[in-house]
Amino acid sequence: GQQVMQIPQYQHVQEGEDFTTYCNSSTTLSNIQWYKQRPGGHPVFLIQLVKSGEVKKQKRLTFQFGEAKKNSSLHITATQTTDVGTYFCAGHSGNTPLVFGKGTRLSVIA
Amino acid sequence: NAGVTQTPKFRILKIGQSMTLQCAQDMNHNYMYWYRQDPGMGLKLIYYSVGAGITDKGEVPNGYNVSRSTTEDFPLRLELAAPSQTSVYFCASKIGTGAYEQYFGPGTRLTVT
């Protein structure tokens, strides 16, 4: 079945450094979604990418969808302590339910 | 709107006991989902429903049962609890078919000892 892999599993950064997490799918995706889960919280939707090569920005966060629609990335510029949490990508392939990656846990050292 | 609500927040079960995790949403969403989240393992889909009266298995359905008698409610039943079912359980919903965001409930932390 469809698999979604995310790297790295953990990332520790100094406040102000940049952060990137990568997502790769075993199959071509219809779309990809990104969620953030704060420690002890529940996943919260951040964004969805649909088009090949699409790039979207939300303040310091930049999301990209690969040309082949099999990979995606989330880049955070100048991390802040409020960015702490686990970032999940999740992909749809056809009519199958969303498949989540294992997530990247971000720690920010002030 | 309360969004997606889940009860209880925490529960400790003994091996072999049964329980029902409750999930309700007040957004008139057709699709509802149950996930379990183990440490470092992401979210695994247990069961989902595309509307009242319709349910389908996800990736890890063994040991669980669901029903969907109304649009609002989607309870998850654990029969004969086992330690392997110790996890955090999240319920989620989305408005309909297609690529829409999922709204998650606050979760139920279950320990089976």
PDB file of C-alpha atoms in Angstrom:
ATOM      1  CA  GLY A   1       0.000   0.000   0.000  1.00  0.00           C
ATOM      2  CA  GLN A   2       0.849   3.646  -0.105  1.00  0.00           C
ATOM      3  CA  GLN A   3       3.645   4.744   2.224  1.00  0.00           C
ATOM      4  CA  VAL A   4       4.646   8.250   3.248  1.00  0.00           C
ATOM      5  CA  MET A   5       8.097   8.717   4.696  1.00  0.00           C
ATOM      6  CA  GLN A   6       9.362  11.763   6.534  1.00  0.00           C
ATOM      7  CA  ILE A   7      12.873  12.833   7.473  1.00  0.00           C
ATOM      8  CA  PRO A   8      14.391  13.691   9.798  1.00  0.00           C
ATOM      9  CA  GLN A   9      12.561  12.086  12.723  1.00  0.00           C
ATOM     10  CA  TYR A  10      13.943  14.694  15.138  1.00  0.00           C
ATOM     11  CA  GLN A  11      15.542  18.093  14.697  1.00  0.00           C
ATOM     12  CA  HIS A  12      17.000  20.324  17.382  1.00  0.00           C
ATOM     13  CA  VAL A  13      17.786  23.893  16.364  1.00  0.00           C
ATOM     14  CA  GLN A  14      18.883  27.086  18.039  1.00  0.00           C
ATOM     15  CA  GLU A  15      16.286  29.808  17.973  1.00  0.00           C
ATOM     16  CA  GLY A  16      16.768  31.813  14.810  1.00  0.00           C
ATOM     17  CA  GLU A  17      18.112  28.912  12.743  1.00  0.00           C
ATOM     18  CA  ASP A  18      16.207  27.522   9.777  1.00  0.00           C
ATOM     19  CA  PHE A  19      14.474  24.137   9.729  1.00  0.00           C
ATOM     20  CA  THR A  20      13.380  21.830   6.912  1.00  0.00           C
ATOM     21  CA  THR A  21      11.444  18.572   6.929  1.00  0.00           C
ATOM     22  CA  TYR A  22      11.062  16.354   3.892  1.00  0.00           C
ATOM     23  CA  CYS A  23       8.254  14.051   2.867  1.00  0.00           C
ATOM     24  CA  ASN A  24       8.398  11.282   0.244  1.00  0.00           C
ATOM     25  CA  SER A  25       5.598   9.085  -1.035  1.00  0.00           C
ATOM     26  CA  SER A  26       5.856   5.649  -2.592  1.00  0.00           C
ATOM     27  CA  THR A  27       3.080   6.608  -5.026  1.00  0.00           C
ATOM     28  CA  THR A  28       2.070   9.724  -6.941  1.00  0.00           C
ATOM     29  CA  LEU A  29      -0.139  11.887  -4.781  1.00  0.00           C
ATOM     30  CA  SER A  30      -3.350  13.717  -5.644  1.00  0.00           C
ATOM     31  CA  ASN A  31      -2.516  16.286  -2.994  1.00  0.00           C
ATOM     32  CA  ILE A  32      -0.506  16.647   0.181  1.00  0.00           C
ATOM     33  CA  GLN A  33      -1.474  18.189   3.488  1.00  0.00           C
ATOM     34  CA  TRP A  34       0.675  19.395   6.362  1.00  0.00           C
ATOM     35  CA  TYR A  35      -0.335  19.340  10.029  1.00  0.00           C
ATOM     36  CA  LYS A  36       1.300  20.589  13.212  1.00  0.00           C
ATOM     37  CA  GLN A  37       0.906  18.943  16.603  1.00  0.00           C
ATOM     38  CA  ARG A  38       2.055  20.835  19.676  1.00  0.00           C
ATOM     39  CA  PRO A  39       3.331  18.720  22.597  1.00  0.00           C
ATOM     40  CA  GLY A  40       0.327  17.142  24.331  1.00  0.00           C
ATOM     41  CA  GLY A  41      -2.035  18.488  21.671  1.00  0.00           C
ATOM     42  CA  HIS A  42      -3.816  17.275  18.601  1.00  0.00           C
ATOM     43  CA  PRO A  43      -2.879  17.680  14.920  1.00  0.00           C
ATOM     44  CA  VAL A  44      -3.929  20.985  13.399  1.00  0.00           C
ATOM     45  CA  PHE A  45      -4.152  21.542   9.660  1.00  0.00           C
ATOM     46  CA  LEU A  46      -1.610  23.962   8.206  1.00  0.00           C
ATOM     47  CA  ILE A  47      -1.946  23.814   4.439  1.00  0.00           C
ATOM     48  CA  GLN A  48      -2.745  21.741   1.360  1.00  0.00           C
ATOM     49  CA  LEU A  49      -0.810  21.541  -1.902  1.00  0.00           C
ATOM     50  CA  VAL A  50      -2.451  20.228  -5.044  1.00  0.00           C
ATOM     51  CA  LYS A  51      -0.525  21.290  -8.129  1.00  0.00           C
ATOM     52  CA  SER A  52       2.775  19.907  -9.376  1.00  0.00           C
ATOM     53  CA  GLY A  53       5.621  22.245  -8.353  1.00  0.00           C
ATOM     54  CA  GLU A  54       3.342  24.333  -6.145  1.00  0.00           C
ATOM     55  CA  VAL A  55       4.910  26.621  -3.545  1.00  0.00           C
ATOM     56  CA  LYS A  56       2.902  28.265  -0.777  1.00  0.00           C
ATOM     57  CA  LYS A  57       4.010  30.536   2.015  1.00  0.00           C
ATOM     58  CA  GLN A  58       2.568  31.263   5.433  1.00  0.00           C
ATOM     59  CA  LYS A  59       4.683  33.959   7.095  1.00  0.00           C
ATOM     60  CA  ARG A  60       7.966  32.152   7.930  1.00  0.00           C
ATOM     61  CA  LEU A  61       6.761  28.763   6.618  1.00  0.00           C
ATOM     62  CA  THR A  62       7.310  27.713   2.990  1.00  0.00           C
ATOM     63  CA  PHE A  63       5.689  24.590   1.600  1.00  0.00           C
ATOM     64  CA  GLN A  64       6.661  22.927  -1.670  1.00  0.00           C
ATOM     65  CA  PHE A  65       5.144  20.116  -3.712  1.00  0.00           C
ATOM     66  CA  GLY A  66       7.493  18.275  -6.046  1.00  0.00           C
ATOM     67  CA  GLU A  67       7.153  18.288  -9.802  1.00  0.00           C
ATOM     68  CA  ALA A  68       6.401  14.547  -9.845  1.00  0.00           C
ATOM     69  CA  LYS A  69       3.904  14.964  -6.959  1.00  0.00           C
ATOM     70  CA  LYS A  70       5.745  12.344  -4.919  1.00  0.00           C
ATOM     71  CA  ASN A  71       7.587  14.582  -2.487  1.00  0.00           C
ATOM     72  CA  SER A  72       7.100  17.711  -0.458  1.00  0.00           C
ATOM     73  CA  SER A  73       8.962  19.892   1.992  1.00  0.00           C
ATOM     74  CA  LEU A  74       8.277  22.359   4.767  1.00  0.00           C
ATOM     75  CA  HIS A  75      10.864  25.025   5.486  1.00  0.00           C
ATOM     76  CA  ILE A  76      10.731  27.343   8.487  1.00  0.00           C
ATOM     77  CA  THR A  77      12.887  30.450   8.387  1.00  0.00           C
ATOM     78  CA  ALA A  78      14.338  31.846  11.627  1.00  0.00           C
ATOM     79  CA  THR A  79      12.658  29.414  14.015  1.00  0.00           C
ATOM     80  CA  GLN A  80      10.974  30.647  17.167  1.00  0.00           C
ATOM     81  CA  THR A  81      10.059  28.783  20.347  1.00  0.00           C
ATOM     82  CA  THR A  82       6.443  28.872  19.208  1.00  0.00           C
ATOM     83  CA  ASP A  83       7.414  26.574  16.291  1.00  0.00           C
ATOM     84  CA  VAL A  84       8.062  23.673  18.678  1.00  0.00           C
ATOM     85  CA  GLY A  85       6.017  20.581  17.871  1.00  0.00           C
ATOM     86  CA  THR A  86       5.723  17.684  15.456  1.00  0.00           C
ATOM     87  CA  TYR A  87       5.097  18.386  11.791  1.00  0.00           C
ATOM     88  CA  PHE A  88       3.266  15.743   9.789  1.00  0.00           C
ATOM     89  CA  CYS A  89       2.770  15.438   6.076  1.00  0.00           C
ATOM     90  CA  ALA A  90      -0.164  13.405   4.818  1.00  0.00           C
ATOM     91  CA  GLY A  91      -0.999  12.418   1.274  1.00  0.00           C
ATOM     92  CA  HIS A  92      -3.972  11.351  -0.762  1.00  0.00           C
ATOM     93  CA  SER A  93      -3.533   8.962  -3.642  1.00  0.00           C
ATOM     94  CA  GLY A  94      -6.707   8.571  -5.662  1.00  0.00           C
ATOM     95  CA  ASN A  95      -9.703   7.884  -3.424  1.00  0.00           C
ATOM     96  CA  THR A  96      -7.739   6.248  -0.629  1.00  0.00           C
ATOM     97  CA  PRO A  97      -7.859   7.739   2.871  1.00  0.00           C
ATOM     98  CA  LEU A  98      -5.160  10.159   3.894  1.00  0.00           C
ATOM     99  CA  VAL A  99      -1.863   8.457   4.798  1.00  0.00           C
ATOM    100  CA  PHE A 100       0.284  10.222   7.393  1.00  0.00           C
ATOM    101  CA  GLY A 101       4.042  10.258   7.658  1.00  0.00           C
ATOM    102  CA  LYS A 102       5.611   9.557  11.053  1.00  0.00           C
ATOM    103  CA  GLY A 103       6.345  13.236  11.562  1.00  0.00           C
ATOM    104  CA  THR A 104       9.363  15.365  12.375  1.00  0.00           C
ATOM    105  CA  ARG A 105       9.670  16.555  15.956  1.00  0.00           C
ATOM    106  CA  LEU A 106      11.149  20.026  16.172  1.00  0.00           C
ATOM    107  CA  SER A 107      12.817  21.332  19.316  1.00  0.00           C
ATOM    108  CA  VAL A 108      13.907  24.957  19.494  1.00  0.00           C
ATOM    109  CA  ILE A 109      16.568  25.972  21.994  1.00  0.00           C
ATOM    110  CA  ALA A 110      16.246  29.565  23.132  1.00  0.00           C
TER     111      ALA A 110
ATOM    112  CA  ASN B   1     -19.275  25.268  17.338  1.00  0.00           C
ATOM    113  CA  ALA B   2     -17.545  22.860  19.689  1.00  0.00           C
ATOM    114  CA  GLY B   3     -15.866  21.154  16.706  1.00  0.00           C
ATOM    115  CA  VAL B   4     -14.804  17.558  17.395  1.00  0.00           C
ATOM    116  CA  THR B   5     -15.202  16.385  20.970  1.00  0.00           C
ATOM    117  CA  GLN B   6     -13.900  13.189  22.527  1.00  0.00           C
ATOM    118  CA  THR B   7     -14.571  11.514  25.849  1.00  0.00           C
ATOM    119  CA  PRO B   8     -12.988  10.426  28.069  1.00  0.00           C
ATOM    120  CA  LYS B   9      -9.673  12.326  28.064  1.00  0.00           C
ATOM    121  CA  PHE B  10      -7.861   9.586  29.971  1.00  0.00           C
ATOM    122  CA  ARG B  11      -8.671   5.980  30.824  1.00  0.00           C
ATOM    123  CA  ILE B  12      -6.887   3.043  32.395  1.00  0.00           C
ATOM    124  CA  LEU B  13      -8.223  -0.401  31.498  1.00  0.00           C
ATOM    125  CA  LYS B  14      -7.323  -3.821  32.762  1.00  0.00           C
ATOM    126  CA  ILE B  15      -6.492  -6.521  30.228  1.00  0.00           C
ATOM    127  CA  GLY B  16      -9.677  -8.104  28.921  1.00  0.00           C
ATOM    128  CA  GLN B  17     -11.965  -5.200  29.806  1.00  0.00           C
ATOM    129  CA  SER B  18     -14.045  -3.395  27.179  1.00  0.00           C
ATOM    130  CA  MET B  19     -14.837   0.250  26.640  1.00  0.00           C
ATOM    131  CA  THR B  20     -16.237   2.716  24.156  1.00  0.00           C
ATOM    132  CA  LEU B  21     -14.428   5.879  23.144  1.00  0.00           C
ATOM    133  CA  GLN B  22     -16.906   8.573  22.243  1.00  0.00           C
ATOM    134  CA  CYS B  23     -16.518  11.051  19.397  1.00  0.00           C
ATOM    135  CA  ALA B  24     -18.945  13.711  18.270  1.00  0.00           C
ATOM    136  CA  GLN B  25     -18.803  16.608  15.828  1.00  0.00           C
ATOM    137  CA  ASP B  26     -21.229  19.476  15.347  1.00  0.00           C
ATOM    138  CA  MET B  27     -19.997  20.682  11.946  1.00  0.00           C
ATOM    139  CA  ASN B  28     -22.303  18.436   9.885  1.00  0.00           C
ATOM    140  CA  HIS B  29     -19.279  16.646   8.440  1.00  0.00           C
ATOM    141  CA  ASN B  30     -19.930  13.478   6.486  1.00  0.00           C
ATOM    142  CA  TYR B  31     -16.520  11.890   6.912  1.00  0.00           C
ATOM    143  CA  MET B  32     -15.220  10.750  10.284  1.00  0.00           C
ATOM    144  CA  TYR B  33     -12.045   8.914  11.236  1.00  0.00           C
ATOM    145  CA  TRP B  34     -10.407   7.120  14.133  1.00  0.00           C
ATOM    146  CA  TYR B  35      -6.615   7.149  14.444  1.00  0.00           C
ATOM    147  CA  ARG B  36      -4.219   5.821  17.000  1.00  0.00           C
ATOM    148  CA  GLN B  37      -0.909   7.496  17.709  1.00  0.00           C
ATOM    149  CA  ASP B  38       1.936   5.568  19.277  1.00  0.00           C
ATOM    150  CA  PRO B  39       5.140   7.402  20.293  1.00  0.00           C
ATOM    151  CA  GLY B  40       7.239   8.215  17.233  1.00  0.00           C
ATOM    152  CA  MET B  41       4.904   6.294  14.935  1.00  0.00           C
ATOM    153  CA  GLY B  42       2.668   8.945  13.466  1.00  0.00           C
ATOM    154  CA  LEU B  43      -1.053   8.436  12.995  1.00  0.00           C
ATOM    155  CA  LYS B  44      -2.473   5.096  11.931  1.00  0.00           C
ATOM    156  CA  LEU B  45      -6.023   4.856  10.619  1.00  0.00           C
ATOM    157  CA  ILE B  46      -8.238   2.382  12.491  1.00  0.00           C
ATOM    158  CA  TYR B  47     -11.673   2.880  10.921  1.00  0.00           C
ATOM    159  CA  TYR B  48     -13.433   5.569   8.951  1.00  0.00           C
ATOM    160  CA  SER B  49     -16.930   6.451   7.843  1.00  0.00           C
ATOM    161  CA  VAL B  50     -18.150   8.392   4.824  1.00  0.00           C
ATOM    162  CA  GLY B  51     -21.636   8.894   6.200  1.00  0.00           C
ATOM    163  CA  ALA B  52     -24.254   7.568   8.577  1.00  0.00           C
ATOM    164  CA  GLY B  53     -24.599   3.805   8.266  1.00  0.00           C
ATOM    165  CA  ILE B  54     -21.327   3.360   6.348  1.00  0.00           C
ATOM    166  CA  THR B  55     -18.031   2.311   7.904  1.00  0.00           C
ATOM    167  CA  ASP B  56     -14.814   0.887   6.520  1.00  0.00           C
ATOM    168  CA  LYS B  57     -11.581  -0.549   7.858  1.00  0.00           C
ATOM    169  CA  GLY B  58      -8.367   1.377   7.899  1.00  0.00           C
ATOM    170  CA  GLU B  59      -4.804   0.163   8.315  1.00  0.00           C
ATOM    171  CA  VAL B  60      -5.103  -1.276  11.863  1.00  0.00           C
ATOM    172  CA  PRO B  61      -8.732  -2.353  12.549  1.00  0.00           C
ATOM    173  CA  ASN B  62      -8.094  -5.556  14.532  1.00  0.00           C
ATOM    174  CA  GLY B  63      -9.427  -5.402  18.094  1.00  0.00           C
ATOM    175  CA  TYR B  64     -11.779  -2.490  17.369  1.00  0.00           C
ATOM    176  CA  ASN B  65     -15.313  -1.942  16.178  1.00  0.00           C
ATOM    177  CA  VAL B  66     -17.214   1.156  15.113  1.00  0.00           C
ATOM    178  CA  SER B  67     -20.734   2.225  14.296  1.00  0.00           C
ATOM    179  CA  ARG B  68     -22.162   5.345  12.687  1.00  0.00           C
ATOM    180  CA  SER B  69     -25.872   5.627  13.383  1.00  0.00           C
ATOM    181  CA  THR B  70     -25.932   9.435  13.116  1.00  0.00           C
ATOM    182  CA  THR B  71     -23.926  12.059  11.248  1.00  0.00           C
ATOM    183  CA  GLU B  72     -22.705  13.524  14.533  1.00  0.00           C
ATOM    184  CA  ASP B  73     -21.427  10.482  16.432  1.00  0.00           C
ATOM    185  CA  PHE B  74     -18.751   7.904  15.664  1.00  0.00           C
ATOM    186  CA  PRO B  75     -17.963   5.741  18.719  1.00  0.00           C
ATOM    187  CA  LEU B  76     -15.006   3.350  18.800  1.00  0.00           C
ATOM    188  CA  ARG B  77     -15.438   0.115  20.715  1.00  0.00           C
ATOM    189  CA  LEU B  78     -12.558  -1.864  22.217  1.00  0.00           C
ATOM    190  CA  GLU B  79     -13.413  -5.440  23.088  1.00  0.00           C
ATOM    191  CA  LEU B  80     -11.057  -7.489  25.263  1.00  0.00           C
ATOM    192  CA  ALA B  81      -8.444  -4.759  25.742  1.00  0.00           C
ATOM    193  CA  ALA B  82      -4.794  -5.752  25.293  1.00  0.00           C
ATOM    194  CA  PRO B  83      -1.571  -3.912  26.271  1.00  0.00           C
ATOM    195  CA  SER B  84      -0.864  -3.374  22.564  1.00  0.00           C
ATOM    196  CA  GLN B  85      -3.878  -1.042  22.488  1.00  0.00           C
ATOM    197  CA  THR B  86      -2.185   1.392  24.859  1.00  0.00           C
ATOM    198  CA  SER B  87      -2.072   4.546  22.752  1.00  0.00           C
ATOM    199  CA  VAL B  88      -3.516   7.984  22.173  1.00  0.00           C
ATOM    200  CA  TYR B  89      -6.693   7.855  20.112  1.00  0.00           C
ATOM    201  CA  PHE B  90      -7.765  10.730  17.918  1.00  0.00           C
ATOM    202  CA  CYS B  91     -11.073  11.205  16.195  1.00  0.00           C
ATOM    203  CA  ALA B  92     -11.221  13.477  13.156  1.00  0.00           C
ATOM    204  CA  SER B  93     -13.780  14.686  10.663  1.00  0.00           C
ATOM    205  CA  LYS B  94     -13.948  16.423   7.317  1.00  0.00           C
ATOM    206  CA  ILE B  95     -16.792  17.915   5.369  1.00  0.00           C
ATOM    207  CA  GLY B  96     -16.980  15.510   2.444  1.00  0.00           C
ATOM    208  CA  THR B  97     -15.328  13.667  -0.382  1.00  0.00           C
ATOM    209  CA  GLY B  98     -12.244  15.239  -1.897  1.00  0.00           C
ATOM    210  CA  ALA B  99      -9.204  16.957  -0.534  1.00  0.00           C
ATOM    211  CA  TYR B 100     -10.443  18.802   2.510  1.00  0.00           C
ATOM    212  CA  GLU B 101      -8.702  19.375   5.801  1.00  0.00           C
ATOM    213  CA  GLN B 102      -9.385  17.092   8.699  1.00  0.00           C
ATOM    214  CA  TYR B 103     -10.410  18.514  12.063  1.00  0.00           C
ATOM    215  CA  PHE B 104      -9.102  16.563  15.035  1.00  0.00           C
ATOM    216  CA  GLY B 105     -10.522  16.105  18.496  1.00  0.00           C
ATOM    217  CA  PRO B 106      -8.359  16.542  21.614  1.00  0.00           C
ATOM    218  CA  GLY B 107      -7.665  12.820  21.933  1.00  0.00           C
ATOM    219  CA  THR B 108      -8.149  10.034  24.485  1.00  0.00           C
ATOM    220  CA  ARG B 109      -5.080   8.667  26.242  1.00  0.00           C
ATOM    221  CA  LEU B 110      -5.687   4.969  26.954  1.00  0.00           C
ATOM    222  CA  THR B 111      -3.496   2.705  29.054  1.00  0.00           C
ATOM    223  CA  VAL B 112      -4.120  -1.046  29.234  1.00  0.00           C
ATOM    224  CA  THR B 113      -2.381  -2.846  32.095  1.00  0.00           C
TER     225      THR B 113
END
